[in-house]
CSV table of N, CA, C and O in Angstrom, one decimal:
chain,number,residue,atom,x,y,z
E,1,MET,N,0.8,-1.2,0.0
E,1,MET,CA,0.0,0.0,0.0
E,1,MET,C,0.9,1.2,0.0
E,1,MET,O,1.8,1.4,0.8
E,2,SER,N,0.6,2.2,-0.9
E,2,SER,CA,1.4,3.4,-1.0
E,2,SER,C,0.9,4.5,-0.1
E,2,SER,O,-0.3,4.7,0.0
E,3,LYS,N,1.8,5.1,0.6
E,3,LYS,CA,1.5,6.2,1.4
E,3,LYS,C,1.4,7.5,0.7
E,3,LYS,O,1.0,8.5,1.2
E,4,ASN,N,1.9,7.5,-0.6
E,4,ASN,CA,2.0,8.7,-1.4
E,4,ASN,C,0.9,8.8,-2.5
E,4,ASN,O,1.1,9.3,-3.5
E,5,PHE,N,-0.3,8.2,-2.1
E,5,PHE,CA,-1.4,8.2,-3.1
E,5,PHE,C,-1.8,9.7,-3.3
E,5,PHE,O,-2.2,10.3,-2.3
E,6,GLN,N,-1.7,10.2,-4.5
E,6,GLN,CA,-2.0,11.5,-4.8
E,6,GLN,C,-3.2,11.6,-5.8
E,6,GLN,O,-3.3,10.8,-6.6
E,7,THR,N,-4.0,12.7,-5.6
E,7,THR,CA,-5.1,12.9,-6.5
E,7,THR,C,-4.8,14.2,-7.3
E,7,THR,O,-4.2,15.1,-6.8
E,8,PRO,N,-5.2,14.2,-8.6
E,8,PRO,CA,-4.9,15.4,-9.4
E,8,PRO,C,-5.9,16.5,-9.0
E,8,PRO,O,-6.9,16.3,-8.5
E,9,ASP,N,-5.5,17.7,-9.4
E,9,ASP,CA,-6.3,18.9,-9.2
E,9,ASP,C,-7.4,18.9,-10.2
E,9,ASP,O,-8.5,19.4,-10.0
E,10,LYS,N,-7.1,18.5,-11.4
E,10,LYS,CA,-8.1,18.5,-12.5
E,10,LYS,C,-8.0,17.1,-13.3
E,10,LYS,O,-7.0,16.5,-13.4
E,11,VAL,N,-9.2,16.7,-13.8
E,11,VAL,CA,-9.3,15.5,-14.6
E,11,VAL,C,-10.0,15.7,-15.9
E,11,VAL,O,-11.0,16.4,-15.9
E,12,VAL,N,-9.6,15.1,-16.9
E,12,VAL,CA,-10.3,15.1,-18.2
E,12,VAL,C,-10.7,13.6,-18.4
E,12,VAL,O,-9.8,12.8,-18.6
E,13,TYR,N,-12.0,13.4,-18.5
E,13,TYR,CA,-12.5,12.1,-18.8
E,13,TYR,C,-12.7,12.0,-20.3
E,13,TYR,O,-13.4,12.8,-20.9
E,14,VAL,N,-12.1,11.0,-20.9
E,14,VAL,CA,-12.2,10.8,-22.4
E,14,VAL,C,-12.8,9.5,-22.6
E,14,VAL,O,-12.3,8.5,-22.2
E,15,CYS,N,-14.0,9.5,-23.3
E,15,CYS,CA,-14.6,8.2,-23.6
E,15,CYS,C,-13.8,7.5,-24.6
E,15,CYS,O,-13.5,8.1,-25.7
E,16,THR,N,-13.5,6.2,-24.4
E,16,THR,CA,-12.9,5.4,-25.4
E,16,THR,C,-13.7,4.1,-25.6
E,16,THR,O,-13.1,3.1,-25.9
E,17,GLY,N,-15.0,4.2,-25.4
E,17,GLY,CA,-15.9,3.1,-25.8
E,17,GLY,C,-15.8,3.0,-27.3
E,17,GLY,O,-15.2,3.8,-28.0
E,18,SER,N,-16.4,1.9,-27.8
E,18,SER,CA,-16.2,1.6,-29.2
E,18,SER,C,-16.5,2.7,-30.2
E,18,SER,O,-15.7,3.0,-31.1
E,19,LYS,N,-17.6,3.4,-30.1
E,19,LYS,CA,-17.9,4.4,-31.1
E,19,LYS,C,-17.0,5.6,-30.9
E,19,LYS,O,-16.5,6.2,-31.8
E,20,CYS,N,-16.8,6.1,-29.6
E,20,CYS,CA,-16.0,7.2,-29.4
E,20,CYS,C,-14.5,6.9,-29.8
E,20,CYS,O,-13.9,7.8,-30.4
E,21,LYS,N,-14.1,5.7,-29.5
E,21,LYS,CA,-12.7,5.4,-29.9
E,21,LYS,C,-12.5,5.4,-31.5
E,21,LYS,O,-11.6,6.0,-32.0
E,22,LYS,N,-13.5,4.9,-32.2
E,22,LYS,CA,-13.5,4.9,-33.7
E,22,LYS,C,-13.5,6.3,-34.2
E,22,LYS,O,-13.0,6.6,-35.3
E,23,LYS,N,-14.2,7.2,-33.5
E,23,LYS,CA,-14.4,8.6,-34.0
E,23,LYS,C,-13.4,9.6,-33.5
E,23,LYS,O,-13.6,10.8,-33.6
E,24,GLY,N,-12.4,9.1,-32.8
E,24,GLY,CA,-11.3,10.0,-32.4
E,24,GLY,C,-11.0,10.2,-30.9
E,24,GLY,O,-10.1,10.9,-30.5
E,25,GLY,N,-11.8,9.5,-30.1
E,25,GLY,CA,-11.6,9.6,-28.7
E,25,GLY,C,-10.2,9.2,-28.2
E,25,GLY,O,-9.6,9.8,-27.4
E,26,LYS,N,-9.7,8.1,-28.8
E,26,LYS,CA,-8.3,7.7,-28.5
E,26,LYS,C,-7.3,8.7,-28.8
E,26,LYS,O,-6.4,9.0,-28.0
E,27,GLU,N,-7.4,9.3,-30.0
E,27,GLU,CA,-6.4,10.4,-30.4
E,27,GLU,C,-6.6,11.6,-29.5
E,27,GLU,O,-5.6,12.3,-29.2
E,28,ASN,N,-7.8,12.0,-29.2
E,28,ASN,CA,-8.0,13.1,-28.3
E,28,ASN,C,-7.3,12.9,-27.0
E,28,ASN,O,-6.6,13.8,-26.5
E,29,GLY,N,-7.4,11.7,-26.4
E,29,GLY,CA,-6.8,11.4,-25.1
E,29,GLY,C,-5.3,11.5,-25.2
E,29,GLY,O,-4.6,12.1,-24.4
E,30,LYS,N,-4.7,11.0,-26.3
E,30,LYS,CA,-3.3,11.0,-26.5
E,30,LYS,C,-2.8,12.5,-26.7
E,30,LYS,O,-1.8,12.8,-26.1
E,31,ALA,N,-3.5,13.3,-27.4
E,31,ALA,CA,-3.1,14.7,-27.6
E,31,ALA,C,-3.1,15.4,-26.2
E,31,ALA,O,-2.2,16.2,-26.0
E,32,LEU,N,-4.2,15.1,-25.4
E,32,LEU,CA,-4.2,15.8,-24.1
E,32,LEU,C,-3.1,15.4,-23.2
E,32,LEU,O,-2.5,16.2,-22.4
E,33,ARG,N,-2.8,14.1,-23.2
E,33,ARG,CA,-1.7,13.6,-22.4
E,33,ARG,C,-0.4,14.3,-22.8
E,33,ARG,O,0.5,14.6,-21.9
E,34,ASN,N,-0.2,14.5,-24.1
E,34,ASN,CA,1.0,15.2,-24.6
E,34,ASN,C,1.0,16.6,-24.1
E,34,ASN,O,2.1,17.1,-23.7
E,35,LEU,N,-0.1,17.3,-24.1
E,35,LEU,CA,-0.2,18.7,-23.6
E,35,LEU,C,0.1,18.7,-22.1
E,35,LEU,O,0.8,19.7,-21.7
E,36,ILE,N,-0.4,17.8,-21.4
E,36,ILE,CA,-0.1,17.7,-19.9
E,36,ILE,C,1.4,17.6,-19.7
E,36,ILE,O,2.0,18.3,-18.9
E,37,LYS,N,2.0,16.7,-20.4
E,37,LYS,CA,3.5,16.5,-20.3
E,37,LYS,C,4.2,17.8,-20.7
E,37,LYS,O,5.1,18.2,-19.9
E,38,GLU,N,3.9,18.4,-21.8
E,38,GLU,CA,4.5,19.6,-22.3
E,38,GLU,C,4.4,20.8,-21.3
E,38,GLU,O,5.3,21.6,-21.1
E,39,ALA,N,3.2,20.8,-20.6
E,39,ALA,CA,3.0,21.9,-19.7
E,39,ALA,C,3.5,21.7,-18.3
E,39,ALA,O,3.4,22.5,-17.4
E,40,GLY,N,4.1,20.5,-18.1
E,40,GLY,CA,4.7,20.2,-16.8
E,40,GLY,C,3.6,19.9,-15.8
E,40,GLY,O,3.9,20.2,-14.6
E,41,LEU,N,2.5,19.5,-16.2
E,41,LEU,CA,1.4,19.3,-15.2
E,41,LEU,C,1.1,17.8,-14.8
E,41,LEU,O,0.1,17.5,-14.2
E,42,LYS,N,2.1,17.0,-15.1
E,42,LYS,CA,1.9,15.6,-14.8
E,42,LYS,C,1.7,15.4,-13.3
E,42,LYS,O,2.5,16.0,-12.5
E,43,GLY,N,0.7,14.7,-12.9
E,43,GLY,CA,0.4,14.5,-11.5
E,43,GLY,C,-0.6,15.5,-11.0
E,43,GLY,O,-1.4,15.2,-10.0
E,44,ARG,N,-0.7,16.7,-11.6
E,44,ARG,CA,-1.7,17.7,-11.2
E,44,ARG,C,-2.9,17.6,-12.1
E,44,ARG,O,-4.0,18.0,-11.7
E,45,VAL,N,-2.7,17.2,-13.3
E,45,VAL,CA,-3.9,17.0,-14.3
E,45,VAL,C,-3.7,15.6,-14.9
E,45,VAL,O,-2.6,15.2,-15.2
E,46,GLU,N,-4.8,14.9,-14.9
E,46,GLU,CA,-4.8,13.5,-15.5
E,46,GLU,C,-5.9,13.4,-16.5
E,46,GLU,O,-7.0,14.0,-16.5
E,47,VAL,N,-5.6,12.5,-17.5
E,47,VAL,CA,-6.6,12.1,-18.5
E,47,VAL,C,-7.0,10.7,-18.1
E,47,VAL,O,-6.2,9.8,-17.9
E,48,VAL,N,-8.3,10.5,-17.9
E,48,VAL,CA,-8.9,9.2,-17.5
E,48,VAL,C,-9.7,8.7,-18.6
E,48,VAL,O,-10.7,9.4,-19.1
E,49,LYS,N,-9.4,7.5,-19.1
E,49,LYS,CA,-10.2,6.9,-20.2
E,49,LYS,C,-11.4,6.2,-19.6
E,49,LYS,O,-11.2,5.5,-18.6
E,50,THR,N,-12.6,6.5,-20.1
E,50,THR,CA,-13.8,5.8,-19.6
E,50,THR,C,-14.2,4.9,-20.7
E,50,THR,O,-14.0,5.1,-21.9
E,51,GLU,N,-14.9,3.8,-20.3
E,51,GLU,CA,-15.4,2.8,-21.2
E,51,GLU,C,-16.5,3.4,-22.1
E,51,GLU,O,-16.5,3.3,-23.3
E,52,CYS,N,-17.5,3.9,-21.4
E,52,CYS,CA,-18.7,4.4,-22.2
E,52,CYS,C,-19.5,5.4,-21.3
E,52,CYS,O,-19.7,5.1,-20.1
E,53,THR,N,-19.9,6.5,-21.9
E,53,THR,CA,-20.7,7.4,-21.2
E,53,THR,C,-22.1,7.3,-21.5
E,53,THR,O,-23.0,8.1,-21.1
E,54,ASP,N,-22.5,6.3,-22.4
E,54,ASP,CA,-23.8,6.1,-22.8
E,54,ASP,C,-24.4,7.2,-23.7
E,54,ASP,O,-25.5,7.6,-23.6
E,55,ARG,N,-23.5,7.9,-24.4
E,55,ARG,CA,-23.8,9.0,-25.3
E,55,ARG,C,-23.2,8.8,-26.7
E,55,ARG,O,-22.7,9.6,-27.3
E,56,CYS,N,-23.4,7.5,-27.1
E,56,CYS,CA,-22.7,7.1,-28.4
E,56,CYS,C,-23.1,7.9,-29.6
E,56,CYS,O,-22.3,8.1,-30.5
E,57,ASP,N,-24.4,8.4,-29.6
E,57,ASP,CA,-24.8,9.2,-30.7
E,57,ASP,C,-24.0,10.5,-30.8
E,57,ASP,O,-24.1,11.2,-31.9
E,58,PHE,N,-23.3,10.9,-29.8
E,58,PHE,CA,-22.5,12.2,-29.7
E,58,PHE,C,-21.0,12.0,-29.8
E,58,PHE,O,-20.3,12.9,-29.5
E,59,ALA,N,-20.6,10.8,-30.2
E,59,ALA,CA,-19.2,10.4,-30.1
E,59,ALA,C,-18.3,11.3,-31.0
E,59,ALA,O,-18.8,11.7,-32.1
E,60,PRO,N,-17.1,11.6,-30.5
E,60,PRO,CA,-16.5,11.3,-29.2
E,60,PRO,C,-16.9,12.3,-28.2
E,60,PRO,O,-17.1,13.5,-28.5
E,61,VAL,N,-17.0,11.8,-27.0
E,61,VAL,CA,-17.4,12.6,-25.8
E,61,VAL,C,-16.2,12.8,-24.8
E,61,VAL,O,-15.5,11.8,-24.6
E,62,MET,N,-16.2,13.9,-24.2
E,62,MET,CA,-15.2,14.1,-23.1
E,62,MET,C,-15.7,15.1,-22.1
E,62,MET,O,-16.7,15.9,-22.4
E,63,CYS,N,-15.1,15.1,-20.9
E,63,CYS,CA,-15.6,16.0,-19.8
E,63,CYS,C,-14.4,16.5,-19.0
E,63,CYS,O,-13.5,15.7,-18.6
E,64,PHE,N,-14.4,17.8,-18.7
E,64,PHE,CA,-13.4,18.4,-17.9
E,64,PHE,C,-13.9,18.6,-16.5
E,64,PHE,O,-15.0,19.2,-16.3
E,65,GLN,N,-13.2,18.1,-15.5
E,65,GLN,CA,-13.6,18.3,-14.1
E,65,GLN,C,-12.5,19.0,-13.4
E,65,GLN,O,-11.3,18.8,-13.7
E,66,PRO,N,-12.7,19.9,-12.5
E,66,PRO,CA,-14.0,20.0,-11.8
E,66,PRO,C,-15.0,21.0,-12.4
E,66,PRO,O,-16.0,21.3,-11.8
E,67,ASP,N,-14.7,21.4,-13.6
E,67,ASP,CA,-15.6,22.4,-14.3
E,67,ASP,C,-16.9,21.8,-14.7
E,67,ASP,O,-17.9,22.5,-15.0
E,68,ASN,N,-17.0,20.5,-14.8
E,68,ASN,CA,-18.2,19.8,-15.3
E,68,ASN,C,-18.5,20.3,-16.7
E,68,ASN,O,-19.7,20.5,-17.0
E,69,TYR,N,-17.5,20.5,-17.5
E,69,TYR,CA,-17.7,20.9,-18.9
E,69,TYR,C,-17.7,19.7,-19.8
E,69,TYR,O,-16.6,19.1,-19.9
E,70,TRP,N,-18.8,19.4,-20.4
E,70,TRP,CA,-18.9,18.3,-21.3
E,70,TRP,C,-18.8,18.7,-22.7
E,70,TRP,O,-19.4,19.8,-23.1
E,71,MET,N,-18.2,17.9,-23.6
E,71,MET,CA,-18.1,18.2,-25.0
E,71,MET,C,-18.6,16.9,-25.8
E,71,MET,O,-18.4,15.8,-25.3
E,72,HIS,N,-19.1,17.2,-27.0
E,72,HIS,CA,-19.5,16.0,-27.9
E,72,HIS,C,-19.0,16.3,-29.3
E,72,HIS,O,-18.7,17.5,-29.6
E,73,HIS,N,-18.9,15.3,-30.1
E,73,HIS,CA,-18.4,15.3,-31.4
E,73,HIS,C,-17.1,16.1,-31.5
E,73,HIS,O,-16.9,17.0,-32.3
E,74,VAL,N,-16.2,15.8,-30.5
E,74,VAL,CA,-15.0,16.6,-30.3
E,74,VAL,C,-13.9,16.2,-31.3
E,74,VAL,O,-13.5,15.1,-31.4
E,75,THR,N,-13.4,17.2,-32.0
E,75,THR,CA,-12.2,17.1,-32.8
E,75,THR,C,-11.0,17.2,-32.0
E,75,THR,O,-11.1,17.8,-30.9
E,76,GLU,N,-9.8,16.8,-32.5
E,76,GLU,CA,-8.6,17.0,-31.7
E,76,GLU,C,-8.3,18.5,-31.5
E,76,GLU,O,-7.9,18.9,-30.4
E,77,GLN,N,-8.6,19.3,-32.5
E,77,GLN,CA,-8.4,20.8,-32.3
E,77,GLN,C,-9.3,21.3,-31.2
E,77,GLN,O,-8.9,22.1,-30.4
E,78,GLN,N,-10.5,20.9,-31.2
E,78,GLN,CA,-11.5,21.4,-30.1
E,78,GLN,C,-11.0,20.9,-28.8
E,78,GLN,O,-11.1,21.6,-27.8
E,79,ALA,N,-10.5,19.7,-28.7
E,79,ALA,CA,-10.0,19.1,-27.4
E,79,ALA,C,-8.8,20.0,-26.9
E,79,ALA,O,-8.7,20.3,-25.7
E,80,VAL,N,-7.9,20.4,-27.8
E,80,VAL,CA,-6.8,21.2,-27.5
E,80,VAL,C,-7.2,22.6,-27.0
E,80,VAL,O,-6.7,23.1,-26.0
E,81,GLU,N,-8.2,23.2,-27.7
E,81,GLU,CA,-8.7,24.5,-27.3
E,81,GLU,C,-9.4,24.4,-25.9
E,81,GLU,O,-9.2,25.3,-25.1
E,82,ALA,N,-10.1,23.4,-25.7
E,82,ALA,CA,-10.8,23.2,-24.4
E,82,ALA,C,-9.8,23.0,-23.3
E,82,ALA,O,-10.0,23.5,-22.2
E,83,PHE,N,-8.7,22.3,-23.6
E,83,PHE,CA,-7.7,22.1,-22.6
E,83,PHE,C,-7.0,23.4,-22.2
E,83,PHE,O,-6.8,23.7,-21.0
E,84,LYS,N,-6.8,24.2,-23.2
E,84,LYS,CA,-6.2,25.6,-22.9
E,84,LYS,C,-7.1,26.4,-22.0
E,84,LYS,O,-6.7,27.0,-21.1
E,85,GLU,N,-8.4,26.3,-22.3
E,85,GLU,CA,-9.4,27.1,-21.6
E,85,GLU,C,-9.7,26.6,-20.2
E,85,GLU,O,-9.8,27.4,-19.3
E,86,HIS,N,-9.8,25.3,-20.1
E,86,HIS,CA,-10.2,24.7,-18.8
E,86,HIS,C,-9.1,24.2,-17.9
E,86,HIS,O,-9.3,24.0,-16.7
E,87,ILE,N,-7.9,24.0,-18.5
E,87,ILE,CA,-6.8,23.5,-17.7
E,87,ILE,C,-5.7,24.6,-17.5
E,87,ILE,O,-5.2,24.8,-16.4
E,88,LEU,N,-5.3,25.2,-18.6
E,88,LEU,CA,-4.2,26.1,-18.6
E,88,LEU,C,-4.6,27.5,-18.1
E,88,LEU,O,-3.7,28.2,-17.5
E,89,THR,N,-5.8,27.9,-18.3
E,89,THR,CA,-6.3,29.3,-17.9
E,89,THR,C,-6.5,29.3,-16.4
E,89,THR,O,-7.2,28.4,-15.9
E,90,LYS,N,-5.8,30.2,-15.8
E,90,LYS,CA,-6.0,30.3,-14.3
E,90,LYS,C,-7.3,31.1,-14.0
E,90,LYS,O,-7.6,32.0,-14.6
E,91,PRO,N,-8.0,30.6,-13.0
E,91,PRO,CA,-9.2,31.4,-12.6
E,91,PRO,C,-8.8,32.7,-12.0
E,91,PRO,O,-7.8,32.8,-11.4
E,92,GLU,N,-9.6,33.7,-12.2
E,92,GLU,CA,-9.3,35.1,-11.8
E,92,GLU,C,-9.8,35.4,-10.5
E,92,GLU,O,-10.7,34.8,-9.9
């Protein structure tokens, strides 16, 4: 058992269920993990792959927490822009 169990400040849930995965969910998650690494936010921000959000008609789906900001039909560029807005932008 680890005594150093840490939780991130922010989480991006990326659906990688079959429809979302086929429509770009996997690539969106990979792009966001790269942005986290580049921004030096590893450990503070995490991408969590979810199996299915039961919103297959809107694939791919993702959600930024703690903002509770949900996105659908997300392109990689939209994922990057949302990351900048919800993760990199500091609250005022």
